[in-house]
PDB file of C-alpha atoms in Angstrom:
ATOM      1  CA  GLN A   1      69.799  93.456   7.424  1.00 88.00           C
ATOM      2  CA  VAL A   2      69.455  94.554   3.819  1.00 94.00           C
ATOM      3  CA  GLN A   3      68.244  98.096   3.287  1.00 96.00           C
ATOM      4  CA  LEU A   4      67.388  99.798   0.029  1.00 97.00           C
ATOM      5  CA  VAL A   5      66.705 103.506  -0.328  1.00 97.00           C
ATOM      6  CA  GLU A   6      65.443 104.882  -3.634  1.00 97.00           C
ATOM      7  CA  SER A   7      65.627 108.465  -4.776  1.00 97.00           C
ATOM      8  CA  GLY A   8      65.367 110.515  -7.935  1.00 98.00           C
ATOM      9  CA  GLY A   9      61.695 110.298  -8.729  1.00 98.00           C
ATOM     10  CA  GLY A  10      59.628 113.307  -9.572  1.00 98.00           C
ATOM     11  CA  LEU A  11      57.503 115.044 -12.157  1.00 98.00           C
ATOM     12  CA  VAL A  12      58.777 115.190 -15.715  1.00 98.00           C
ATOM     13  CA  GLN A  13      57.244 116.079 -19.067  1.00 98.00           C
ATOM     14  CA  PRO A  14      56.839 113.491 -21.806  1.00 98.00           C
ATOM     15  CA  GLY A  15      60.125 113.071 -23.616  1.00 98.00           C
ATOM     16  CA  GLY A  16      62.099 114.034 -20.556  1.00 98.00           C
ATOM     17  CA  SER A  17      64.557 112.054 -18.500  1.00 98.00           C
ATOM     18  CA  LEU A  18      65.065 110.979 -14.909  1.00 98.00           C
ATOM     19  CA  ARG A  19      67.746 109.010 -13.142  1.00 98.00           C
ATOM     20  CA  LEU A  20      66.688 106.871 -10.222  1.00 98.00           C
ATOM     21  CA  SER A  21      69.149 105.757  -7.578  1.00 98.00           C
ATOM     22  CA  CYS A  22      69.013 102.978  -5.009  1.00 98.00           C
ATOM     23  CA  VAL A  23      71.581 102.801  -2.239  1.00 97.00           C
ATOM     24  CA  VAL A  24      71.988  99.249  -0.961  1.00 96.00           C
ATOM     25  CA  THR A  25      73.368  98.427   2.477  1.00 96.00           C
ATOM     26  CA  GLY A  26      73.548  95.294   4.568  1.00 94.00           C
ATOM     27  CA  LEU A  27      75.273  92.972   2.121  1.00 89.00           C
ATOM     28  CA  MET A  28      78.178  92.834  -0.246  1.00 88.00           C
ATOM     29  CA  PHE A  29      77.587  94.804  -3.410  1.00 87.00           C
ATOM     30  CA  PRO A  30      76.931  93.164  -5.689  1.00 89.00           C
ATOM     31  CA  SER A  31      76.125  89.750  -4.273  1.00 89.00           C
ATOM     32  CA  ASN A  32      72.686  89.204  -5.807  1.00 93.00           C
ATOM     33  CA  ALA A  33      70.809  90.051  -8.926  1.00 96.00           C
ATOM     34  CA  MET A  34      69.171  93.459  -8.678  1.00 97.00           C
ATOM     35  CA  ALA A  35      66.233  94.956 -10.458  1.00 98.00           C
ATOM     36  CA  TRP A  36      63.867  97.845 -10.821  1.00 98.00           C
ATOM     37  CA  TYR A  37      60.150  97.203 -10.648  1.00 98.00           C
ATOM     38  CA  ARG A  38      57.259  99.560 -11.089  1.00 98.00           C
ATOM     39  CA  GLN A  39      53.615  99.553 -10.152  1.00 98.00           C
ATOM     40  CA  ALA A  40      50.901 101.895 -11.321  1.00 97.00           C
ATOM     41  CA  PRO A  41      47.527 102.067  -9.572  1.00 92.00           C
ATOM     42  CA  GLY A  42      45.299  99.249 -10.750  1.00 94.00           C
ATOM     43  CA  HIS A  43      48.167  97.451 -12.437  1.00 96.00           C
ATOM     44  CA  ASP A  44      50.327  94.519 -11.465  1.00 97.00           C
ATOM     45  CA  ARG A  45      53.848  95.185 -10.376  1.00 97.00           C
ATOM     46  CA  GLU A  46      56.209  94.507 -13.256  1.00 98.00           C
ATOM     47  CA  ARG A  47      59.933  94.101 -13.502  1.00 98.00           C
ATOM     48  CA  VAL A  48      61.327  96.878 -15.631  1.00 98.00           C
ATOM     49  CA  ALA A  49      65.018  96.025 -15.688  1.00 98.00           C
ATOM     50  CA  MET A  50      67.400  93.537 -14.125  1.00 98.00           C
ATOM     51  CA  ILE A  51      71.163  93.305 -13.782  1.00 97.00           C
ATOM     52  CA  ASP A  52      73.001  90.127 -12.847  1.00 95.00           C
ATOM     53  CA  VAL A  53      75.609  89.673 -10.155  1.00 90.00           C
ATOM     54  CA  TYR A  54      79.036  89.615 -11.747  1.00 83.00           C
ATOM     55  CA  GLU A  55      79.125  90.393 -15.444  1.00 87.00           C
ATOM     56  CA  GLY A  56      76.390  92.973 -15.291  1.00 91.00           C
ATOM     57  CA  ARG A  57      74.193  91.365 -17.917  1.00 95.00           C
ATOM     58  CA  THR A  58      70.996  93.360 -18.227  1.00 98.00           C
ATOM     59  CA  THR A  59      67.463  92.603 -19.295  1.00 98.00           C
ATOM     60  CA  TYR A  60      64.492  94.886 -19.865  1.00 98.00           C
ATOM     61  CA  VAL A  61      60.796  94.664 -20.307  1.00 98.00           C
ATOM     62  CA  ASN A  62      59.957  95.270 -23.955  1.00 98.00           C
ATOM     63  CA  SER A  63      58.142  98.523 -23.299  1.00 98.00           C
ATOM     64  CA  VAL A  64      61.301 100.260 -22.044  1.00 98.00           C
ATOM     65  CA  LYS A  65      63.961  98.748 -24.293  1.00 98.00           C
ATOM     66  CA  GLY A  66      66.032 101.450 -25.903  1.00 98.00           C
ATOM     67  CA  ARG A  67      64.825 104.052 -23.423  1.00 98.00           C
ATOM     68  CA  PHE A  68      65.879 102.796 -19.973  1.00 98.00           C
ATOM     69  CA  THR A  69      69.298 101.672 -18.796  1.00 98.00           C
ATOM     70  CA  ILE A  70      70.028  99.836 -15.563  1.00 98.00           C
ATOM     71  CA  SER A  71      73.516 100.119 -14.139  1.00 97.00           C
ATOM     72  CA  ARG A  72      75.400  99.996 -10.871  1.00 96.00           C
ATOM     73  CA  ASN A  73      78.309 101.690  -9.175  1.00 94.00           C
ATOM     74  CA  ASN A  74      80.021  99.106  -7.019  1.00 91.00           C
ATOM     75  CA  ALA A  75      82.142 101.636  -5.146  1.00 93.00           C
ATOM     76  CA  ASP A  76      79.023 103.469  -3.989  1.00 93.00           C
ATOM     77  CA  SER A  77      76.812 100.374  -3.613  1.00 95.00           C
ATOM     78  CA  THR A  78      74.248 102.122  -5.758  1.00 96.00           C
ATOM     79  CA  LEU A  79      71.874 100.842  -8.409  1.00 97.00           C
ATOM     80  CA  PHE A  80      70.679 103.238 -11.090  1.00 98.00           C
ATOM     81  CA  LEU A  81      67.890 103.409 -13.598  1.00 98.00           C
ATOM     82  CA  GLU A  82      68.409 105.973 -16.335  1.00 98.00           C
ATOM     83  CA  MET A  83      65.080 106.723 -17.963  1.00 98.00           C
ATOM     84  CA  ASN A  84      64.991 108.611 -21.243  1.00 98.00           C
ATOM     85  CA  ASN A  85      62.192 109.628 -23.582  1.00 98.00           C
ATOM     86  CA  LEU A  86      59.696 109.135 -20.809  1.00 98.00           C
ATOM     87  CA  LYS A  87      56.088 108.472 -21.700  1.00 98.00           C
ATOM     88  CA  THR A  88      52.920 108.998 -19.715  1.00 98.00           C
ATOM     89  CA  GLU A  89      52.538 105.242 -19.393  1.00 97.00           C
ATOM     90  CA  ASP A  90      55.807 105.162 -17.452  1.00 98.00           C
ATOM     91  CA  THR A  91      54.037 106.857 -14.556  1.00 98.00           C
ATOM     92  CA  ALA A  92      54.300 104.556 -11.546  1.00 98.00           C
ATOM     93  CA  VAL A  93      55.983 103.996  -8.239  1.00 98.00           C
ATOM     94  CA  TYR A  94      59.399 102.535  -8.946  1.00 98.00           C
ATOM     95  CA  TYR A  95      60.928 100.058  -6.529  1.00 98.00           C
ATOM     96  CA  CYS A  96      64.467  98.837  -6.139  1.00 98.00           C
ATOM     97  CA  ASN A  97      64.779  95.091  -5.591  1.00 97.00           C
ATOM     98  CA  VAL A  98      67.568  92.754  -4.541  1.00 96.00           C
ATOM     99  CA  ALA A  99      67.124  89.016  -5.086  1.00 95.00           C
ATOM    100  CA  THR A 100      67.654  87.920  -1.526  1.00 94.00           C
ATOM    101  CA  TRP A 101      65.268  85.428   0.020  1.00 93.00           C
ATOM    102  CA  PRO A 102      62.850  86.763   0.903  1.00 95.00           C
ATOM    103  CA  PRO A 103      63.270  89.511  -1.688  1.00 96.00           C
ATOM    104  CA  SER A 104      64.401  92.905  -0.450  1.00 97.00           C
ATOM    105  CA  TRP A 105      62.493  96.027  -1.441  1.00 97.00           C
ATOM    106  CA  GLY A 106      62.884  99.731  -1.095  1.00 97.00           C
ATOM    107  CA  GLN A 107      60.053 102.045  -0.151  1.00 97.00           C
ATOM    108  CA  GLY A 108      59.573 103.237  -3.709  1.00 97.00           C
ATOM    109  CA  THR A 109      59.924 106.532  -5.505  1.00 98.00           C
ATOM    110  CA  GLN A 110      57.141 108.164  -7.493  1.00 98.00           C
ATOM    111  CA  VAL A 111      57.687 108.922 -11.164  1.00 98.00           C
ATOM    112  CA  THR A 112      55.020 111.033 -12.809  1.00 98.00           C
ATOM    113  CA  VAL A 113      55.200 111.792 -16.517  1.00 98.00           C
ATOM    114  CA  SER A 114      52.755 114.514 -17.463  1.00 97.00           C
ATOM    115  CA  SER A 115      52.560 117.703 -19.462  1.00 94.00           C
TER     116      SER A 115
END
């Protein structure tokens, strides 16, 4: 059984930084593409960043390019999302995702960007 546990969310001022973590258990790490999604109230869930299985190729939604970095630590089976220069529009619940079928999701961690 795949389990994902996110942490690292919180309240930060605009321009600040946060690092989200997602510990993955229940499968080899990495064995699937992994991603971070976010969902704000009244908005569709969107994929923020993705990292592929072997070479670690990354992709980002345009709104976070240059500010967010997705990475992984294979020894710790942990996925990260480094978020810099945070903006109020980044406020959302952030979810870790693994591309199993059906997809595997964490419970989410709240990120609030506010002065």
